Short mmCIF file of C-alpha atoms and ligand atoms in Angstrom, two decimals:
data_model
loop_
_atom_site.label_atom_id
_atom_site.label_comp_id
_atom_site.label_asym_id
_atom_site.label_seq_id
_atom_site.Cartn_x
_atom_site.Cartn_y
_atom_site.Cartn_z
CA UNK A 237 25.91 -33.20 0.01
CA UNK A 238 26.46 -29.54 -0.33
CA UNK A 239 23.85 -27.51 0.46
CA UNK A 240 21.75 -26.15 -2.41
CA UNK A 241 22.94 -22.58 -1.35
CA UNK A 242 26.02 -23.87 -1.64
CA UNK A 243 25.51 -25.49 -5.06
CA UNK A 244 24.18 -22.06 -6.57
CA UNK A 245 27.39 -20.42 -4.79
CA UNK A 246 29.47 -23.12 -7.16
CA UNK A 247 27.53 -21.56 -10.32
CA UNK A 248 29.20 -18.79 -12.82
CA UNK A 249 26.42 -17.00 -11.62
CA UNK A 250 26.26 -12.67 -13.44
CA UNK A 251 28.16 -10.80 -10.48
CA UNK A 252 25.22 -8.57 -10.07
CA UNK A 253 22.78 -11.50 -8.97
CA UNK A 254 24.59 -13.00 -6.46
CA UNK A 255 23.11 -12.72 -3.29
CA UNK A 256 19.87 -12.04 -4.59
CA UNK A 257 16.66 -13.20 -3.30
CA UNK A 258 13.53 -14.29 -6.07
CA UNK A 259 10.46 -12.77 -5.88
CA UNK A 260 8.46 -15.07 -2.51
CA UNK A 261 5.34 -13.94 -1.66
CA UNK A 262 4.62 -17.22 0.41
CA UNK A 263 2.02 -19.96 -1.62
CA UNK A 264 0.41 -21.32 1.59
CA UNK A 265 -2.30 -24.25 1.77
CA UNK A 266 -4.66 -21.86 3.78
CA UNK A 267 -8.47 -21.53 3.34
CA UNK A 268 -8.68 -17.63 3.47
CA UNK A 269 -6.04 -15.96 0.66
CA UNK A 270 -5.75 -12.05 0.90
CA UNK A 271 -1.79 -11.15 0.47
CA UNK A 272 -1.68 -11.09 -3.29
CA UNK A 273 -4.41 -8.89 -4.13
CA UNK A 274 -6.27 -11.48 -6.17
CA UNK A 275 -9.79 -11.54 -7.50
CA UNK A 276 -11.35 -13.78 -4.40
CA UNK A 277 -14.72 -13.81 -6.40
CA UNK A 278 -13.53 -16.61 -8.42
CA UNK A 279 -14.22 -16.76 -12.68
CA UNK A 280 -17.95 -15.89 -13.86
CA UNK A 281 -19.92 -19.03 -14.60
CA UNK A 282 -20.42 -17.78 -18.05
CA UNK A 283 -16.78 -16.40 -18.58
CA UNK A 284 -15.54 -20.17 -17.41
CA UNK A 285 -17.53 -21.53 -20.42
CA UNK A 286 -16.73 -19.08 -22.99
CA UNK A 287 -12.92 -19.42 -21.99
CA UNK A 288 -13.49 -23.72 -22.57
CA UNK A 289 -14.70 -22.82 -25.62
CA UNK A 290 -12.23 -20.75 -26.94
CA UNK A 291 -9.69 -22.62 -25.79
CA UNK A 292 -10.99 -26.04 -27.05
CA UNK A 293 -10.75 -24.38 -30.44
CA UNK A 294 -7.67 -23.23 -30.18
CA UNK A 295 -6.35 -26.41 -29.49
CA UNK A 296 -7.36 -27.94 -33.01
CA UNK A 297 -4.56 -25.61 -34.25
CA UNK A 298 -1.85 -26.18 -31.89
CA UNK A 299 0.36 -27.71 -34.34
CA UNK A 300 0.49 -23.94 -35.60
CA UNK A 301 2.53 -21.10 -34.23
CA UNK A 302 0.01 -18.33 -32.85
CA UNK A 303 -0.41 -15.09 -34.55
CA UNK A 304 2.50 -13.50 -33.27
CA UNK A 305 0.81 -10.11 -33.60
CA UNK A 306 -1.94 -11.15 -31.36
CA UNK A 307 -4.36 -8.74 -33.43
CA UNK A 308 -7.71 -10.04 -32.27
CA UNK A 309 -6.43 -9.64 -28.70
CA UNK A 310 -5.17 -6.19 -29.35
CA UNK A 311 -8.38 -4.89 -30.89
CA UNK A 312 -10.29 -6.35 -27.56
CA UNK A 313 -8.42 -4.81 -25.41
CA UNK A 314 -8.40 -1.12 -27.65
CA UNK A 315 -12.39 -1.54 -27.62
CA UNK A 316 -12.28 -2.41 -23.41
CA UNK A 317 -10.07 0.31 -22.85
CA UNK A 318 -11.98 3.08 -24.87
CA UNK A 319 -10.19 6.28 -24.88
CA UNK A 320 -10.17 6.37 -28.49
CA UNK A 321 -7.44 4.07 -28.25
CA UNK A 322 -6.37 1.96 -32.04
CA UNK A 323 -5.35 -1.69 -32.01
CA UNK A 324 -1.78 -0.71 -32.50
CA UNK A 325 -1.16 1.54 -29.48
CA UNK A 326 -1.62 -1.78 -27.42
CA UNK A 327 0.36 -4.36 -26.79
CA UNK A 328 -0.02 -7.00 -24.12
CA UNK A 329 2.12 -9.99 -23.10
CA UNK A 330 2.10 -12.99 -19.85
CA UNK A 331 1.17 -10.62 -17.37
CA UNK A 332 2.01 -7.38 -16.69
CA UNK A 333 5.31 -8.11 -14.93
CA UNK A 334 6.40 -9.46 -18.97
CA UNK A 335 5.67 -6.26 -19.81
CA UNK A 336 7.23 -4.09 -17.95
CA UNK A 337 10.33 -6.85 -18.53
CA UNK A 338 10.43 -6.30 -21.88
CA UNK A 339 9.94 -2.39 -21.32
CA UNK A 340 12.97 -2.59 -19.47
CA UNK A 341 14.83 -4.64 -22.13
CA UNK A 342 14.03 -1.90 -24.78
CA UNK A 343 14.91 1.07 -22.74
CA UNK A 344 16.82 0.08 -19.88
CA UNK A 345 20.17 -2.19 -19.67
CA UNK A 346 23.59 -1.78 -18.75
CA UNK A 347 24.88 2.38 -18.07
CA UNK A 348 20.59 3.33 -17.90
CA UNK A 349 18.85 3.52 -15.00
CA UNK A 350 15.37 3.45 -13.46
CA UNK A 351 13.84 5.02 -10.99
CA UNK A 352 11.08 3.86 -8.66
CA UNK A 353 9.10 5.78 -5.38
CA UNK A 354 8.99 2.99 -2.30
CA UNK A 355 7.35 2.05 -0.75
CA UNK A 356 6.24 0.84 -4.30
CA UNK A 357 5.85 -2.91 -6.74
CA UNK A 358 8.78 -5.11 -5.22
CA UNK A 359 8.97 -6.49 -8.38
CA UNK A 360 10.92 -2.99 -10.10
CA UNK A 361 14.23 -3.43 -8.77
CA UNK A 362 13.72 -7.28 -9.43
CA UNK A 363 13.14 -6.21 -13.13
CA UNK A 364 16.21 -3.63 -13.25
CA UNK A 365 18.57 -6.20 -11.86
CA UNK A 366 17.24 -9.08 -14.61
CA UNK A 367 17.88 -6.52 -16.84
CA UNK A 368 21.19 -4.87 -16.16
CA UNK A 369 19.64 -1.54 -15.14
CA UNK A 370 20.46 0.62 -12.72
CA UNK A 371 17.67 1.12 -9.87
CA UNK A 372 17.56 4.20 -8.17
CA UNK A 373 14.88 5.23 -5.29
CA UNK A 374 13.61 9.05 -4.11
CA UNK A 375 11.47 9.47 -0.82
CA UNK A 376 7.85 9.79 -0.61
CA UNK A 377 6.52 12.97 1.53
CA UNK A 378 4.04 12.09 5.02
CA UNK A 379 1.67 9.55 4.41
CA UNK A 380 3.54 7.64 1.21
CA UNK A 381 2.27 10.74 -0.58
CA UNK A 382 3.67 12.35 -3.77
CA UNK A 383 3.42 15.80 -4.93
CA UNK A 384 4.50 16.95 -8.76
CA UNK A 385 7.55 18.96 -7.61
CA UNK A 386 9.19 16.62 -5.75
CA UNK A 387 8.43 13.90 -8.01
CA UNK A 388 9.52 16.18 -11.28
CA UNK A 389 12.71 16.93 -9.28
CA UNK A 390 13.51 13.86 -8.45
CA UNK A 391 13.21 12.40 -12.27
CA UNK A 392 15.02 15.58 -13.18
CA UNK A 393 18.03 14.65 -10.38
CA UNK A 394 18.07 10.68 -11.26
CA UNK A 395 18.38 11.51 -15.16
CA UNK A 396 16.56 8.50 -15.00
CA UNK A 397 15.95 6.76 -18.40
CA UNK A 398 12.80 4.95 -16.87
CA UNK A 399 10.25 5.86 -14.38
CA UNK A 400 7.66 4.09 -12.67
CA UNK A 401 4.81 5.30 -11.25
CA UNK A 402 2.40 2.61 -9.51
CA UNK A 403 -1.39 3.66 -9.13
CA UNK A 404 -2.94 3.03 -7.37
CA UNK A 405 0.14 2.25 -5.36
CA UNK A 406 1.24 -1.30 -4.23
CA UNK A 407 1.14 -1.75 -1.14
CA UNK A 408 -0.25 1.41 0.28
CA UNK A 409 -3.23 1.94 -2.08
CA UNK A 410 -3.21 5.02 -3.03
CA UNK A 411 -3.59 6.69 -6.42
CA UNK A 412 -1.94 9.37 -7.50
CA UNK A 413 -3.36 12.79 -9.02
CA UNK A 414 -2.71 13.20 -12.79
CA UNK A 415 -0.68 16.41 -11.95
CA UNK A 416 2.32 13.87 -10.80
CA UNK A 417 2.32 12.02 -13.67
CA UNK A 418 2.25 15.01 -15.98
CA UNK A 419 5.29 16.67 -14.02
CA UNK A 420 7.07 13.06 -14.11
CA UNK A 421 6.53 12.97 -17.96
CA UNK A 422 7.75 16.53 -18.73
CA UNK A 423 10.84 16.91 -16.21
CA UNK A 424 11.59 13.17 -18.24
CA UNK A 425 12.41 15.57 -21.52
CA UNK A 426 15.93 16.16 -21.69
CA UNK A 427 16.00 12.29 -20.24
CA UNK A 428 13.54 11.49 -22.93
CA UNK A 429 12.63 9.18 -20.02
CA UNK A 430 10.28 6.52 -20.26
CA UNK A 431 7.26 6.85 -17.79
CA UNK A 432 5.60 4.07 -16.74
CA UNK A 433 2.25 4.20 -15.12
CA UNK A 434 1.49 0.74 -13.93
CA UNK A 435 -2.47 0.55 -13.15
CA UNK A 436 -2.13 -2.82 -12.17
CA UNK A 437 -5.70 -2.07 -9.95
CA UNK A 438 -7.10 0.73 -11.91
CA UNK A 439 -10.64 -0.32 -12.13
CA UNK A 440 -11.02 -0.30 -8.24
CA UNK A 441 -10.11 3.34 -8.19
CA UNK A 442 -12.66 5.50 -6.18
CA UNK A 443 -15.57 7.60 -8.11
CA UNK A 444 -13.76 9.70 -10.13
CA UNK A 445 -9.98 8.73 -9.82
CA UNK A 446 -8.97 9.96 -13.92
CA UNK A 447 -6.72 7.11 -15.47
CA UNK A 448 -3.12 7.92 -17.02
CA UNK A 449 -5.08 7.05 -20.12
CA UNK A 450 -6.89 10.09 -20.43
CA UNK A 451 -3.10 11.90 -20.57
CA UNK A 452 -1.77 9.28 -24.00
CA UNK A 453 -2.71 11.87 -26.87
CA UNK A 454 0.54 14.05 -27.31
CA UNK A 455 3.00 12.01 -24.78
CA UNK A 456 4.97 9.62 -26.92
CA UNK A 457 7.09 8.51 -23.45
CA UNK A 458 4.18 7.54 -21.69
CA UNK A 459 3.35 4.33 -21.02
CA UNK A 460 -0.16 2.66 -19.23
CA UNK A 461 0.44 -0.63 -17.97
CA UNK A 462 -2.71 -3.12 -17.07
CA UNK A 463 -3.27 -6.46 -15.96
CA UNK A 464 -6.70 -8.79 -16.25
CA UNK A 465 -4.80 -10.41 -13.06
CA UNK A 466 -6.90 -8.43 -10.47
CA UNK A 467 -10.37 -6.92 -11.50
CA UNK A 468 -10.49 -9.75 -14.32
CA UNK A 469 -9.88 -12.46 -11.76
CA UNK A 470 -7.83 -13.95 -14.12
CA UNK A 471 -4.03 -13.87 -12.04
CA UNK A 472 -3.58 -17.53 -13.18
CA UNK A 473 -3.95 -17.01 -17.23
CA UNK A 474 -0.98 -14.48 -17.15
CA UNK A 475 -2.36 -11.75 -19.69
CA UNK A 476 -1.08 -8.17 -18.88
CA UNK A 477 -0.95 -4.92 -21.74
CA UNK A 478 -0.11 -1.64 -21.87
CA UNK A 479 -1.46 1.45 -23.94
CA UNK A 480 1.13 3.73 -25.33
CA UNK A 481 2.13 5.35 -29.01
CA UNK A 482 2.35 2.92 -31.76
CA UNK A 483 5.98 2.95 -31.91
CA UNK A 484 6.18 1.78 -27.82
CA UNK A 485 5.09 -1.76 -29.77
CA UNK A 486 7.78 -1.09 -32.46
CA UNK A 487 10.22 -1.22 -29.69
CA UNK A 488 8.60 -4.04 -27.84
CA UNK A 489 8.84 -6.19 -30.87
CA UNK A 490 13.05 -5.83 -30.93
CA UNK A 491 13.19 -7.53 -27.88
CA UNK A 492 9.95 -9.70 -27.18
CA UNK A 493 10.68 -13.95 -27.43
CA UNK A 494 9.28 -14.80 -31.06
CA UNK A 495 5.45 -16.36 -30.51
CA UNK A 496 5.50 -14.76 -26.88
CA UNK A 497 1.77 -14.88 -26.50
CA UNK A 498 0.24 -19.13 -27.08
CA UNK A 499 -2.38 -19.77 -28.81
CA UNK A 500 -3.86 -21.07 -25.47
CA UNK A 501 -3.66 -17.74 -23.58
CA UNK A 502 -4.91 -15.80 -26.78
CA UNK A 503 -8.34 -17.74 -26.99
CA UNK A 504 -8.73 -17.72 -23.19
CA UNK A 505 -8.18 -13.53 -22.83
CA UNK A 506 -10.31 -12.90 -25.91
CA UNK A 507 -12.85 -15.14 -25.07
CA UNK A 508 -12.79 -13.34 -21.38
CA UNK A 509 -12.85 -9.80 -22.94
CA UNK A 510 -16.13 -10.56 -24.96
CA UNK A 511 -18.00 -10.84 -21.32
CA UNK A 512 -15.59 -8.09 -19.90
CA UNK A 513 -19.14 -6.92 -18.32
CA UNK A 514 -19.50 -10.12 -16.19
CA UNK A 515 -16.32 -10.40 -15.58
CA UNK A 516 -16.27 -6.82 -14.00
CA UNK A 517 -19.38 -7.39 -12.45
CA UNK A 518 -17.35 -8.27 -8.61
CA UNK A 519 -15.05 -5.51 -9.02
CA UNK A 520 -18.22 -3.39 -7.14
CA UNK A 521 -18.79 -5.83 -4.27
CA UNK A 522 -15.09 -5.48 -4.22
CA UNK A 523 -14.98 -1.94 -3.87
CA UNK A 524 -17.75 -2.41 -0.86
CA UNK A 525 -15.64 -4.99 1.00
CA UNK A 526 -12.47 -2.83 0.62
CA UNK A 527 -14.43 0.22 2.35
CA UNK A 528 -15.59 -1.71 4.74
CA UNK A 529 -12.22 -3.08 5.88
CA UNK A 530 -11.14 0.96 6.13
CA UNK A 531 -14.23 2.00 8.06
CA UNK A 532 -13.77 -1.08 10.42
CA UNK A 533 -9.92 -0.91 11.08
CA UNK A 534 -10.61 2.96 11.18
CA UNK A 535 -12.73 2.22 14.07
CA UNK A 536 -10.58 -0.21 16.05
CA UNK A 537 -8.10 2.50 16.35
CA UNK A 538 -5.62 1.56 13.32
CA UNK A 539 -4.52 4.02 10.35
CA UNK A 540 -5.77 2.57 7.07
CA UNK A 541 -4.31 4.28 4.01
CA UNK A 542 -7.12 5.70 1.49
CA UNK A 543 -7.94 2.27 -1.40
CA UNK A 544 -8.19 2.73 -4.91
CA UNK A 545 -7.10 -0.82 -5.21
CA UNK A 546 -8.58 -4.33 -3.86
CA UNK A 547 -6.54 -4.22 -0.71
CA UNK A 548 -5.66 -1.63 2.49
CA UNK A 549 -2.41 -1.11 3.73
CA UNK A 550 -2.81 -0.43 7.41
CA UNK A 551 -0.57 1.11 10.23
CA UNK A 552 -1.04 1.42 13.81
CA UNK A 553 -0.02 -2.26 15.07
CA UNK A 554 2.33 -2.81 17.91
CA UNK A 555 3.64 -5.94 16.71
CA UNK A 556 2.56 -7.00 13.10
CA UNK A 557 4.45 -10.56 13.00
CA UNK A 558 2.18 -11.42 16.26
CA UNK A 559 -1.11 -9.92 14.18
CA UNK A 560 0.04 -12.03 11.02
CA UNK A 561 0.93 -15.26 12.99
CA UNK A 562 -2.75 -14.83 14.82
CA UNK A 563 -4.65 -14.46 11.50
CA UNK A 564 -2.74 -17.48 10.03
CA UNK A 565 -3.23 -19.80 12.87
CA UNK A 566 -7.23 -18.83 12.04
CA UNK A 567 -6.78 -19.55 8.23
CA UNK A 568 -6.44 -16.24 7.09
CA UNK A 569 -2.97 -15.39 5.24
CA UNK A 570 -2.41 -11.55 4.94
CA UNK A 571 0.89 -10.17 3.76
CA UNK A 572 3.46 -8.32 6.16
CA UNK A 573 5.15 -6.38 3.55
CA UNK A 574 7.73 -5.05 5.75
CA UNK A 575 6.98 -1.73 6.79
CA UNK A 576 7.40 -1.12 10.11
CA UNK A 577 3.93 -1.44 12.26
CA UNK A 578 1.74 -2.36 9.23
CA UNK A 579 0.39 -4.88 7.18
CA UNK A 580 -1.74 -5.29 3.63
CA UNK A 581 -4.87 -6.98 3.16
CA UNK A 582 -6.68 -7.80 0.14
CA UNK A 583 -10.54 -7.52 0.37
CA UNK A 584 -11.72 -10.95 -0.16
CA UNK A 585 -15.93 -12.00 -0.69
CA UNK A 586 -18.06 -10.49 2.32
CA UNK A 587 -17.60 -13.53 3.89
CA UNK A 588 -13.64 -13.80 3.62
CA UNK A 589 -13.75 -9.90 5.03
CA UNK A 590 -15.73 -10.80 8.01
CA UNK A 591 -13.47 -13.90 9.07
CA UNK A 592 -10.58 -11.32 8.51
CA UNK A 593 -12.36 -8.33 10.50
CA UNK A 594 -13.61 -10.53 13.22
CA UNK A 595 -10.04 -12.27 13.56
CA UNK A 596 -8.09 -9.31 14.35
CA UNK A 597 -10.46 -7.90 16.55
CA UNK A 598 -9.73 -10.43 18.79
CA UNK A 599 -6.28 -10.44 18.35
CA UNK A 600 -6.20 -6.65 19.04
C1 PLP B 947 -0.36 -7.55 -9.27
C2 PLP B 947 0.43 -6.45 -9.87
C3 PLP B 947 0.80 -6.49 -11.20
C4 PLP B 947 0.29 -7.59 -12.06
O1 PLP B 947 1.18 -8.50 -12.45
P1 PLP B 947 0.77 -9.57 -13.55
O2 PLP B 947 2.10 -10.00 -14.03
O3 PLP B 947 -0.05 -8.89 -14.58
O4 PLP B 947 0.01 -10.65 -12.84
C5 PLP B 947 1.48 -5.43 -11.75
N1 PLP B 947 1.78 -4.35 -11.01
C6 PLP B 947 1.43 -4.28 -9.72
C7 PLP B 947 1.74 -3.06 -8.95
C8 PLP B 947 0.77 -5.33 -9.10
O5 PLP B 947 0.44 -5.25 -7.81
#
């Protein structure tokens, strides 16, 4: 029996996939689950009824293609996201990482290239390759920060096509000041670049972090990606959406799968998006437990980077495997996302945080 390496080896695989590893953030039967930033808090009682609902409805009509257009959904998400924003500058799709797929498709492929700011999302390149498009990187400055020369300089060197700007920033936390993103977006010009802001965790963003939003109005290349995956708790009902000019959608539709959004995941997001206030209501006590993990692994000596998101990256640690191995062997998985003498957590329930805390004291 060949192995099933082997087998895949035996496969007409494209040349620029082989030897490529899938996206494996590990799925382990553990009680205590902070290393993919999800919302611990669990659905609203009330949201998890609404959703039944909606869905139960929707299900009379299954023998029906959905409304391709998603329309409802788009004017939800234009009324959560405010900003003056109209129904057709949004467009949304199975999560986030769909969007930015299908972002890629449009205005990336074969001869254009992207460019991305590690450590940043492992799933960019991941994207690029699936896509055919070129993935280029350019260095952060001390601390994983980035100012608005560097960043306009690189974009200006890359002649990148596509840019993407995580804020906050996954793994390290961080967001980044609007001046970045306005330098990225005009040294993009000759380009006509594509910039991508993916604000995957913008509603955890400290007291008066501005969104990319608030920059839309005049900036036809710029792009706003969300998620309901993290401050929606809703990671398993794969709804992500970006804001952008009406003709961003234009594009998306060239290259989106006909019907991309069921009927099913339509009723549930709408129905969650009418009790968007309940359903934001943990994002706070989320926010408390993430400032709590800084202030606590400030004090036990370690370097935690500043959160705007649901999780701290930390440095400082001797031996991270040993740290990781010691939490899991306690029932807490964490994720070691392989930068040298740190690790990520995601801030879990107060009671989740203390198990964590308490853990690696010991261990320390
Ligand atoms: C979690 C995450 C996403 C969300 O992906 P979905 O496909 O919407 O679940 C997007 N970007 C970043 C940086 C993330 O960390």
């Amino acid at each position: 029996m060949p192995s099933p390496t082997d087998a895949l080896a035996n496969l007409p695989l494209r040349d620029d996939l082989v030897g490529l590893h899938p996206y494996g953030a590990p799925q382990l039967d553990v009680p205590i689950l902070l290393n993919v930033n999800e919302n611990t808090f669990g659905v609203p009682a009330d949201v998890h009824s609404a959703i039944v609902e909606a869905v139960s409805a929707a299900t009379q009509g299954l023998n029906r293609y959905p409304d391709r257009e998603f329309t409802e959904l788009r004017a939800n998400l234009a009324r959560y996201l405010g900003h003056g924003l109209g129904p057709d500058q949004l467009w949304a799709a199975n999560g986030s990482n769909e969007v930015l797929q299908q972002v890629l498709q449009a205005f990336g492929g074969p001869g254009r290239t992207a460019i991305g700011f590690p450590p940043t999302y492992s799933m960019y390149p991941l994207l690029a390759s699936g896509t055919g498009t070129r993935y280029v990187t350019a260095p952060r400055g001390a601390a994983f920060s980035m100012t608005p020369d560097d960043t306009a300089r690189a974009v200006r060197e890359s002649g990148a096509n596509i840019v993407f700007l995580c804020s906050p920033n996954n793994p390290t936390g961080t967001a980044l000041e609007l001046g970045v993103i306005e330098a990225a977006y005009d040294a993009g010009e000759d380009a006509r670049a594509i910039i991508v802001v993916d604000e995957a965790y913008g509603e955890f963003a400290q007291e008066g972090t501005p969104s990319a939003l608030s920059l839309l109005p005049g900036r036809p290349r710029l792009l706003v990606s969300r998620t309901m995956s993290k401050a929606f708790a809703l990671a398993g009902a794969r709804l992500g959406y970006l804001a952008a000019a009406p003709e961003i959608s234009d594009a998306l539709r060239l290259v989106r799968l006909p019907y991309h959004l069921s009927a099913i995941t339509q009723a549930a997001a709408n129905a969650a998006l009418t009790h968007a206030d309940t359903l934001l209501s943990n994002v706070e006590a989320i926010k408390v437990q993430r400032d709590r993990i800084v202030a606590e692994l400030t004090s036990l000596g370690l370097s935690p980077a500043p959160s705007d998101a649901n999780f701290v990256f930390f440095s400082g640690l001797e031996d991270p495997r040993r740290i990781w191995e010691g939490l899991l062997a306690a029932g807490v998985l964490i994720r070691d996302v392989g930068i040298p003498g740190s690790l990520r957590v995601t801030a879990g329930t107060e009671e989740e945080t203390t198990v964590f805390l308490s853990t690696l004291r010991t261990l320390l």
